[in-house]
Short mmCIF file of C-alpha atoms in Angstrom, two decimals:
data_model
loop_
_atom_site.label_atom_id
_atom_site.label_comp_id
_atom_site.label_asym_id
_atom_site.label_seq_id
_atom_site.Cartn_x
_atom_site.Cartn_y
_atom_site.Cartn_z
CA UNK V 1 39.15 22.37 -83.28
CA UNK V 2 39.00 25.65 -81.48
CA UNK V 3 39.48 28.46 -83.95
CA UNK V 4 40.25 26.10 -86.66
CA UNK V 5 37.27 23.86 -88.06
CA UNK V 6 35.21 24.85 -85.24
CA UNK V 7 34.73 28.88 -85.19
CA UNK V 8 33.46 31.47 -82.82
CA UNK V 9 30.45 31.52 -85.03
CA UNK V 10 29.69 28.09 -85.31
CA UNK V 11 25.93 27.09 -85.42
CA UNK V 12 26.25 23.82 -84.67
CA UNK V 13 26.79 22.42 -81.00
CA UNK V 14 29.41 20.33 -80.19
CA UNK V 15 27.53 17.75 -79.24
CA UNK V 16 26.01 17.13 -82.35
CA UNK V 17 29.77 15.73 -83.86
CA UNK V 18 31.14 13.05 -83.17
CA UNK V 19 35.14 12.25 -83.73
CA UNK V 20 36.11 8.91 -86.01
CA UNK V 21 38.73 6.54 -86.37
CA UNK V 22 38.82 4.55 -89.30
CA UNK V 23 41.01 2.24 -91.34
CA UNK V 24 41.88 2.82 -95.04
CA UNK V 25 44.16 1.89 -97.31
CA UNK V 26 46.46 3.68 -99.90
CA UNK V 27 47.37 2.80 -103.04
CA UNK V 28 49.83 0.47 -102.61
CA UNK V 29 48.04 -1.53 -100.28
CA UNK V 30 49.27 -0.10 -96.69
CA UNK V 31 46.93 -0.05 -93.64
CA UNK V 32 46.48 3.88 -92.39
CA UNK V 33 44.69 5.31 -89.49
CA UNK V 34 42.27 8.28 -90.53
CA UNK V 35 40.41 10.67 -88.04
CA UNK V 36 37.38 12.53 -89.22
CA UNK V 37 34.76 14.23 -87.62
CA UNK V 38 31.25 14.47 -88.87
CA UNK V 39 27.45 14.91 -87.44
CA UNK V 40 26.51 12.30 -84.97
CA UNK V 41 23.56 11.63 -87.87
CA UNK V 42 25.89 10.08 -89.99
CA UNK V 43 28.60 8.84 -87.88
CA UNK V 44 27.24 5.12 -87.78
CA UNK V 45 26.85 5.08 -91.52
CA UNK V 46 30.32 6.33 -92.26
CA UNK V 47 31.83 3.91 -89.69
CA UNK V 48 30.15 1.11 -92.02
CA UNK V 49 31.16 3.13 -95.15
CA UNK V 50 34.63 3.13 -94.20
CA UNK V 51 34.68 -0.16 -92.87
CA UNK V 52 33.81 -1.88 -96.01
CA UNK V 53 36.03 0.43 -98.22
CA UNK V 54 38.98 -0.87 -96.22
CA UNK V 55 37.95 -4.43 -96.31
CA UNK V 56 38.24 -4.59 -99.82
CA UNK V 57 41.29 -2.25 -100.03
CA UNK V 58 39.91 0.58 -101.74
CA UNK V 59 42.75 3.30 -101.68
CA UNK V 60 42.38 6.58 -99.67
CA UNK V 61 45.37 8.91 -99.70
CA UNK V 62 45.07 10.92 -96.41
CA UNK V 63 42.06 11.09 -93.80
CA UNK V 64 43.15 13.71 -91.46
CA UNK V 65 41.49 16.37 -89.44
CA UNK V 66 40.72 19.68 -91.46
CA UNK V 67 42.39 21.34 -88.29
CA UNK V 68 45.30 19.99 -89.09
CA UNK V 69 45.62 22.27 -91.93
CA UNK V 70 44.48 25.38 -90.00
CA UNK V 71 40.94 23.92 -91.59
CA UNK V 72 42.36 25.58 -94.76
CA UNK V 73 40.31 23.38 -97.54
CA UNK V 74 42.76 24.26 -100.27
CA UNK V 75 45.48 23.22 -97.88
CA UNK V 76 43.68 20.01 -97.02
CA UNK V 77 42.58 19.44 -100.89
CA UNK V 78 45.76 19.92 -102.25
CA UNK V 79 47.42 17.39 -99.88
CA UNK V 80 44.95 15.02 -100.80
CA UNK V 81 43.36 14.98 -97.46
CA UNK V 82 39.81 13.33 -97.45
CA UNK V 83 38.00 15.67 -94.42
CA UNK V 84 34.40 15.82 -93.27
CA UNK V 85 33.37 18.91 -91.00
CA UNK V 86 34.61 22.37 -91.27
CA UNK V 87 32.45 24.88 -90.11
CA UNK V 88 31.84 27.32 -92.77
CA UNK V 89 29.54 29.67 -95.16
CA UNK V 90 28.54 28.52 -98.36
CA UNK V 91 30.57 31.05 -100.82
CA UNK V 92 29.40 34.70 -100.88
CA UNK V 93 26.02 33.64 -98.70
CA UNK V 94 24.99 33.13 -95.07
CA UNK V 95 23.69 29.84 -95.67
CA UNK V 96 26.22 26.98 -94.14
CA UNK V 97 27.40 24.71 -96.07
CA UNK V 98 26.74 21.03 -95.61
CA UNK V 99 30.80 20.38 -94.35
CA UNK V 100 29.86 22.99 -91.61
CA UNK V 101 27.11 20.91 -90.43
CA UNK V 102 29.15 17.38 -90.68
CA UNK V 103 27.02 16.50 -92.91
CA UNK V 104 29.50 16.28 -95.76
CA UNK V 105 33.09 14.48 -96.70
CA UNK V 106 35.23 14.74 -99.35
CA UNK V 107 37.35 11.69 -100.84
CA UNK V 108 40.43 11.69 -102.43
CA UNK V 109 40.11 15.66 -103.69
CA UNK V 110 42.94 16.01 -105.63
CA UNK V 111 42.08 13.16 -108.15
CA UNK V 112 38.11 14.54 -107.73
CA UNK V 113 38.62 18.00 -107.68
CA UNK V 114 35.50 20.72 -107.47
CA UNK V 115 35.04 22.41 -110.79
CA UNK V 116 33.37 25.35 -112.16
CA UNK V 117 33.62 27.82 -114.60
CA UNK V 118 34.96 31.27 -113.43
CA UNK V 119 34.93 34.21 -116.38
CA UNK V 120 34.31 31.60 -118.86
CA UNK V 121 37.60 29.61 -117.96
CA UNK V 122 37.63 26.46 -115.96
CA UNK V 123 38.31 26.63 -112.08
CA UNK V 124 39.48 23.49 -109.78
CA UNK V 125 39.65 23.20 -106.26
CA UNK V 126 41.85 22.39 -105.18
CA UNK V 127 44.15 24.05 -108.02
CA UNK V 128 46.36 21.09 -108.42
CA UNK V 129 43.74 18.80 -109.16
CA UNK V 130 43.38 20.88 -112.89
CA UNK V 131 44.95 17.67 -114.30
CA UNK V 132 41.78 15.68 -112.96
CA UNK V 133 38.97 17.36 -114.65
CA UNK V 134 39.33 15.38 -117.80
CA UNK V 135 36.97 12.92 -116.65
CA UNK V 136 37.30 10.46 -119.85
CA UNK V 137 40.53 9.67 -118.95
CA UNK V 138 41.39 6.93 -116.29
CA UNK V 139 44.16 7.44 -113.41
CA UNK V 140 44.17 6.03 -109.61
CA UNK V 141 41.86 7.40 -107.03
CA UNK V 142 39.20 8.51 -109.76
CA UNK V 143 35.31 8.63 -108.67
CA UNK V 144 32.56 8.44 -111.25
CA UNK V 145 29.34 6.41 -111.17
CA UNK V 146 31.50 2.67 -111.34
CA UNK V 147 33.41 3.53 -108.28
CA UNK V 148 32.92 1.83 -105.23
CA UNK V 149 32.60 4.57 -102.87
CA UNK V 150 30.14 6.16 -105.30
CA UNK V 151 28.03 3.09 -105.25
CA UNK V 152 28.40 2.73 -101.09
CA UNK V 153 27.28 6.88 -100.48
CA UNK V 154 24.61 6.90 -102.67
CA UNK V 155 23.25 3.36 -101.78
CA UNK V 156 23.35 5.03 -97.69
CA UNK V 157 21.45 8.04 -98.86
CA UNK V 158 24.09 10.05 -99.91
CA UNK V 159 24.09 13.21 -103.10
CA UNK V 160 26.74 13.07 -105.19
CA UNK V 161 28.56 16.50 -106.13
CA UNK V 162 29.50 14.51 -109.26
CA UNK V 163 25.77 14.29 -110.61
CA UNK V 164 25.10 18.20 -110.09
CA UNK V 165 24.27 20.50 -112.84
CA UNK V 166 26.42 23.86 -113.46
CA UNK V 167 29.48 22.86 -111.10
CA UNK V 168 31.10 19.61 -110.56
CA UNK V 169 32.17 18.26 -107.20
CA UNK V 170 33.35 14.60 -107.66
CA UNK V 171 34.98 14.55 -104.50
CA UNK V 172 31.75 15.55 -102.74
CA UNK V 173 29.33 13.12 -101.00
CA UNK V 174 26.34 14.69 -98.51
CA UNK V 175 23.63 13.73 -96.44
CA UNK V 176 20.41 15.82 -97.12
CA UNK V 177 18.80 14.91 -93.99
#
């Protein structure tokens, strides 16, 4: 974590995170080990959170350390890497961003990418996940207000990028607290 997802500048003390393990499933049904680590705030809720997503074999691509990607987001987004901390700034402030606290993860980004509109054309990050923003149509790995990790976040206390005004972030789940 040195360097990468954990910087020189980092405001948050190590102590406060706490590294996961968790189960998941992909697509077609195979059992993967993920690693993750968050804010010891919400470390017992995403335990649970995980836990029951595996259970019923709801499908995660990837849940790999953001480090392991040189905590690169579009990297990690564009391999479909579902990632929780990352120390950083929210874009062009000084205000840190809810991943840099732990207090944030991102599922299946690719399929859910973050969208906004950038000199009046669209923008998604990560940039292979354009194909995704068409959010009447169905494909695997989608999140909208029927999906189960939509209903498990929210129903744990989480905000939903998805239900923001202005910019989209379907991927996006965070703990305000």
């Amino acid at each position: 974590m040195w360097g990468k997802s954990y910087k020189e500048n980092c405001t948050i003390p190590r102590s406060e995170l706490r590294y996961l393990r968790v189960l998941h499933k992909t697509l077609d049904g195979a059992t993967n080990e993920g690693e993750l680590v968050c804010n010891a705030k919400i470390a017992a809720t995403l335990l649970e959170i995980f836990k029951k997503l595996s259970v019923v074999g709801y499908p995660i691509e990837k849940i790999r350390l953001i480090d392991d990607y040189d905590a690169d987001d579009e990297k990690s987004m564009s391999d479909k890497n579902s990632s929780c901390f990352n120390f950083r700034f929210i874009s062009h402030t000084t205000t840190v961003s809810k991943h840099g606290e732990g207090l944030a993860v991102d599922i299946n980004p690719r399929y859910n990418p973050y969208y906004k509109t950038v000199n009046g054309k669209p923008n998604a990050e990560p940039f292979n996940g354009a194909a995704y923003l068409d959010r009447t149509k169905d494909f695997p790995y989608k999140i909208d207000r029927n999906d189960l990790s939509y209903k498990l976040f929210t129903e744990a206390g989480f905000e939903w990028g998805g239900d923001w005004q202005g910019v989209k972030d379907w991927q996006h789940f965070e703990m305000s607290k």
